[in-house]
Amino acid sequence: MIFTVAIDGPAAAGKGTISRAIAARFGFAHLDTGLLYRAVGAKGGDPIVAAQTLSPEDLARGDLRTLQAGQAASRVAAIPEVRAALVDFQRRFARAEGGAVLDGRDIGTVICPEAEVKLFVTASAEVRAHRRHAEVGGDYDQVLREVVERDARDAGRADAPMRAAEDAIVIDTSDMTIDAAVARAAEIVAARLG
Ligand code: DC
């Protein structure tokens, strides 16, 4: 069975948790596509060469989840040649036998417009900054500034900007528990599976 669940949205909206839960519940493979851009940003040197030569070891680095790695990822993600180098791998993953969940910014719009389910998971910048702050600590105002800055860069770039596909279902998690958000996503996937 070929079945793709595309989950897009801004940082700290709950995409990752929802994606992992959906993959586990339905037995689908999961790809966190943000990790690809984080690994390119963290590798250093020419980001285009880094994207073209990305290896499993690059993806296994322990420092990819930091705020700095997120900002670096957002910067390299605006380079069209970096995105182009990562397209084929993501498309193959999305359409591989057995079902797949991919989370990112452009999965429903660019990587897999034919996805059977498209979700856009979002929340207010303040709620997302509070969640990030609870995870990483530091200065809340600084975390909020970084969230807003990253949103603006990811949504404002010319190539594959972050946006909801026209046929995406929006889940706003600002006032939802994570369990409720997962349940809503699972209900949508189950309905489409039939
Ligand atoms: O989801 P994340 O926070 O790990 O993503 C890090 C950055 O990578 C994000 O700010 C923009 C970029 N990204 C992207 O441009 N396209 C994707 N499909 C996933 C991430």
Short mmCIF file of C-alpha atoms and ligand atoms in Angstrom, two decimals:
data_model
loop_
_atom_site.label_atom_id
_atom_site.label_comp_id
_atom_site.label_asym_id
_atom_site.label_seq_id
_atom_site.Cartn_x
_atom_site.Cartn_y
_atom_site.Cartn_z
CA MET A 1 0.00 0.00 0.00
CA ILE A 2 1.25 3.48 -0.92
CA PHE A 3 -0.15 6.01 1.56
CA THR A 4 1.45 9.31 2.53
CA VAL A 5 0.59 11.49 5.49
CA ALA A 6 2.10 14.98 4.98
CA ILE A 7 2.34 17.04 8.17
CA ASP A 8 3.52 20.62 7.76
CA GLY A 9 3.64 23.60 10.07
CA PRO A 10 5.90 25.88 12.10
CA ALA A 11 8.39 24.84 14.79
CA ALA A 12 7.03 23.61 18.14
CA ALA A 13 3.42 23.33 16.96
CA GLY A 14 3.35 19.60 17.78
CA LYS A 15 4.15 18.17 14.31
CA GLY A 16 6.89 15.87 15.57
CA THR A 17 4.84 14.34 18.38
CA ILE A 18 1.80 13.90 16.14
CA SER A 19 3.92 12.39 13.34
CA ARG A 20 5.59 9.84 15.61
CA ALA A 21 2.25 8.87 17.16
CA ILE A 22 0.55 8.45 13.76
CA ALA A 23 3.45 6.39 12.42
CA ALA A 24 3.36 4.11 15.47
CA ARG A 25 -0.43 3.76 15.46
CA PHE A 26 -0.75 2.87 11.76
CA GLY A 27 2.60 1.09 11.31
CA PHE A 28 3.96 3.69 8.86
CA ALA A 29 7.58 4.78 8.43
CA HIS A 30 8.36 8.29 9.70
CA LEU A 31 10.74 10.93 8.33
CA ASP A 32 11.41 14.15 10.22
CA THR A 33 12.52 16.22 7.22
CA GLY A 34 13.67 19.10 9.44
CA LEU A 35 16.50 16.83 10.53
CA LEU A 36 17.87 16.81 6.96
CA TYR A 37 18.14 20.62 6.95
CA ARG A 38 19.51 20.64 10.49
CA ALA A 39 22.23 18.18 9.46
CA VAL A 40 23.14 20.30 6.42
CA GLY A 41 23.36 23.43 8.59
CA ALA A 42 25.45 21.68 11.24
CA LYS A 43 27.88 20.09 8.77
CA GLY A 44 29.53 23.41 7.94
CA GLY A 45 31.37 24.27 4.74
CA ASP A 46 29.42 24.79 1.53
CA PRO A 47 25.76 23.94 2.34
CA ILE A 48 25.07 22.79 -1.24
CA VAL A 49 27.93 20.27 -1.09
CA ALA A 50 26.78 19.27 2.42
CA ALA A 51 23.25 18.55 1.10
CA GLN A 52 24.59 16.60 -1.89
CA THR A 53 26.81 14.42 0.30
CA LEU A 54 24.57 14.01 3.37
CA SER A 55 25.25 10.69 5.12
CA PRO A 56 23.50 8.65 7.83
CA GLU A 57 26.28 9.71 10.25
CA ASP A 58 25.44 13.38 9.61
CA LEU A 59 21.85 12.65 10.65
CA ALA A 60 22.98 10.85 13.82
CA ARG A 61 24.83 13.86 15.32
CA GLY A 62 23.80 14.64 18.88
CA ASP A 63 23.62 18.43 18.45
CA LEU A 64 20.85 18.75 15.85
CA ARG A 65 18.01 19.63 18.24
CA THR A 66 19.37 22.90 19.62
CA LEU A 67 17.86 26.33 18.87
CA GLN A 68 21.06 27.28 17.04
CA ALA A 69 20.82 24.19 14.81
CA GLY A 70 17.21 25.18 14.04
CA GLN A 71 18.25 28.68 12.98
CA ALA A 72 21.13 27.34 10.87
CA ALA A 73 18.72 24.85 9.25
CA SER A 74 16.25 27.62 8.43
CA ARG A 75 19.03 29.64 6.73
CA VAL A 76 20.36 26.79 4.55
CA ALA A 77 16.77 25.74 3.76
CA ALA A 78 16.30 29.00 1.82
CA ILE A 79 18.98 27.93 -0.74
CA PRO A 80 17.21 26.33 -3.75
CA GLU A 81 20.15 24.00 -4.56
CA VAL A 82 20.09 22.64 -1.00
CA ARG A 83 16.37 21.89 -1.29
CA ALA A 84 16.81 20.35 -4.74
CA ALA A 85 19.48 17.96 -3.42
CA LEU A 86 17.06 16.62 -0.79
CA VAL A 87 13.92 16.23 -2.92
CA ASP A 88 14.45 12.75 -4.39
CA PHE A 89 15.19 11.09 -1.07
CA GLN A 90 12.06 12.60 0.50
CA ARG A 91 9.85 11.67 -2.48
CA ARG A 92 11.06 8.08 -2.49
CA PHE A 93 10.46 7.85 1.24
CA ALA A 94 6.95 9.30 0.87
CA ARG A 95 5.89 6.84 -1.84
CA ALA A 96 7.64 3.71 -0.56
CA GLU A 97 5.50 0.63 0.01
CA GLY A 98 3.95 0.38 3.47
CA GLY A 99 2.87 3.95 4.21
CA ALA A 100 4.86 6.97 5.38
CA VAL A 101 4.48 10.04 7.55
CA LEU A 102 6.70 13.01 6.68
CA ASP A 103 6.76 16.19 8.71
CA GLY A 104 8.24 19.48 7.55
CA ARG A 105 7.27 22.74 5.87
CA ASP A 106 6.65 21.84 2.20
CA ILE A 107 5.59 18.18 2.23
CA GLY A 108 1.98 18.73 1.15
CA THR A 109 2.84 21.52 -1.30
CA VAL A 110 6.11 20.46 -3.00
CA ILE A 111 7.48 17.08 -1.90
CA CYS A 112 4.26 15.09 -2.10
CA PRO A 113 1.29 17.07 -3.42
CA GLU A 114 -0.44 13.73 -4.06
CA ALA A 115 -0.34 12.78 -0.34
CA GLU A 116 -3.48 10.96 0.79
CA VAL A 117 -3.65 13.04 3.99
CA LYS A 118 -2.34 16.58 4.41
CA LEU A 119 -2.31 18.24 7.80
CA PHE A 120 -1.09 21.71 8.71
CA VAL A 121 -0.35 21.72 12.43
CA THR A 122 0.02 25.17 13.91
CA ALA A 123 -0.27 27.20 17.15
CA SER A 124 0.24 30.82 18.14
CA ALA A 125 3.84 32.05 18.30
CA GLU A 126 3.48 32.70 22.05
CA VAL A 127 2.25 29.17 22.81
CA ARG A 128 5.04 27.68 20.70
CA ALA A 129 7.66 29.88 22.38
CA HIS A 130 6.38 28.77 25.82
CA ARG A 131 6.70 25.10 24.78
CA ARG A 132 10.21 25.62 23.41
CA HIS A 133 11.20 27.58 26.51
CA ALA A 134 9.96 24.77 28.76
CA GLU A 135 12.20 22.36 26.82
CA VAL A 136 15.38 24.39 26.41
CA GLY A 137 15.16 27.08 29.12
CA GLY A 138 16.98 30.41 28.69
CA ASP A 139 15.31 33.76 28.19
CA TYR A 140 11.63 33.54 27.12
CA ASP A 141 11.68 36.78 25.12
CA GLN A 142 14.72 35.59 23.21
CA VAL A 143 13.02 32.24 22.46
CA LEU A 144 9.90 34.09 21.23
CA ARG A 145 12.01 36.35 18.99
CA GLU A 146 13.71 33.30 17.48
CA VAL A 147 10.37 31.56 16.87
CA VAL A 148 8.99 34.65 15.10
CA GLU A 149 12.20 35.15 13.12
CA ARG A 150 12.29 31.52 11.97
CA ASP A 151 8.59 31.57 10.96
CA ALA A 152 9.18 34.71 8.90
CA ARG A 153 12.19 33.21 7.12
CA ASP A 154 10.52 29.84 6.47
CA ALA A 155 7.27 31.41 5.22
CA GLY A 156 8.94 34.26 3.33
CA ARG A 157 11.50 32.41 1.23
CA ALA A 158 10.93 32.20 -2.52
CA ASP A 159 11.52 28.45 -2.90
CA ALA A 160 8.99 26.09 -1.26
CA PRO A 161 7.85 28.50 1.49
CA MET A 162 6.07 27.10 4.53
CA ARG A 163 2.34 27.24 3.88
CA ALA A 164 -0.72 25.04 4.19
CA ALA A 165 -1.66 23.23 0.97
CA GLU A 166 -5.09 24.25 -0.29
CA ASP A 167 -6.45 20.82 0.59
CA ALA A 168 -4.70 20.55 3.97
CA ILE A 169 -6.71 20.18 7.17
CA VAL A 170 -5.51 22.71 9.75
CA ILE A 171 -5.08 21.58 13.36
CA ASP A 172 -4.46 24.53 15.69
CA THR A 173 -2.95 23.11 18.87
CA SER A 174 -2.83 26.43 20.80
CA ASP A 175 -5.63 25.35 23.14
CA MET A 176 -5.38 21.59 22.71
CA THR A 177 -3.61 18.93 24.72
CA ILE A 178 -1.15 16.87 22.73
CA ASP A 179 -3.36 13.79 23.26
CA ALA A 180 -6.34 15.63 21.76
CA ALA A 181 -4.24 16.76 18.78
CA VAL A 182 -2.99 13.20 18.18
CA ALA A 183 -6.55 11.86 18.45
CA ARG A 184 -7.79 14.41 15.88
CA ALA A 185 -4.98 13.54 13.44
CA ALA A 186 -5.56 9.79 13.91
CA GLU A 187 -9.27 10.23 13.24
CA ILE A 188 -8.49 12.01 9.93
CA VAL A 189 -6.01 9.31 8.85
CA ALA A 190 -8.38 6.48 9.83
CA ALA A 191 -11.24 8.09 7.87
CA ARG A 192 -9.07 8.37 4.74
CA LEU A 193 -7.84 4.78 5.09
CA GLY A 194 -11.48 3.74 5.11
O1 DC B 1 11.11 21.15 11.74
P1 DC B 1 12.46 21.72 12.21
O2 DC B 1 12.34 22.76 13.27
O3 DC B 1 13.42 20.64 12.62
O4 DC B 1 13.08 22.41 10.89
C1 DC B 1 14.29 23.14 10.92
C2 DC B 1 14.33 24.09 9.74
O5 DC B 1 14.47 23.35 8.52
C3 DC B 1 13.08 24.94 9.53
O6 DC B 1 13.16 26.16 10.25
C4 DC B 1 13.02 25.14 8.04
C5 DC B 1 13.72 23.95 7.47
N1 DC B 1 12.80 22.95 6.89
C6 DC B 1 12.34 23.18 5.61
O7 DC B 1 12.66 24.22 5.03
N2 DC B 1 11.57 22.27 4.99
C7 DC B 1 11.20 21.14 5.61
N3 DC B 1 10.45 20.24 4.96
C8 DC B 1 11.62 20.90 6.94
C9 DC B 1 12.41 21.85 7.57
#
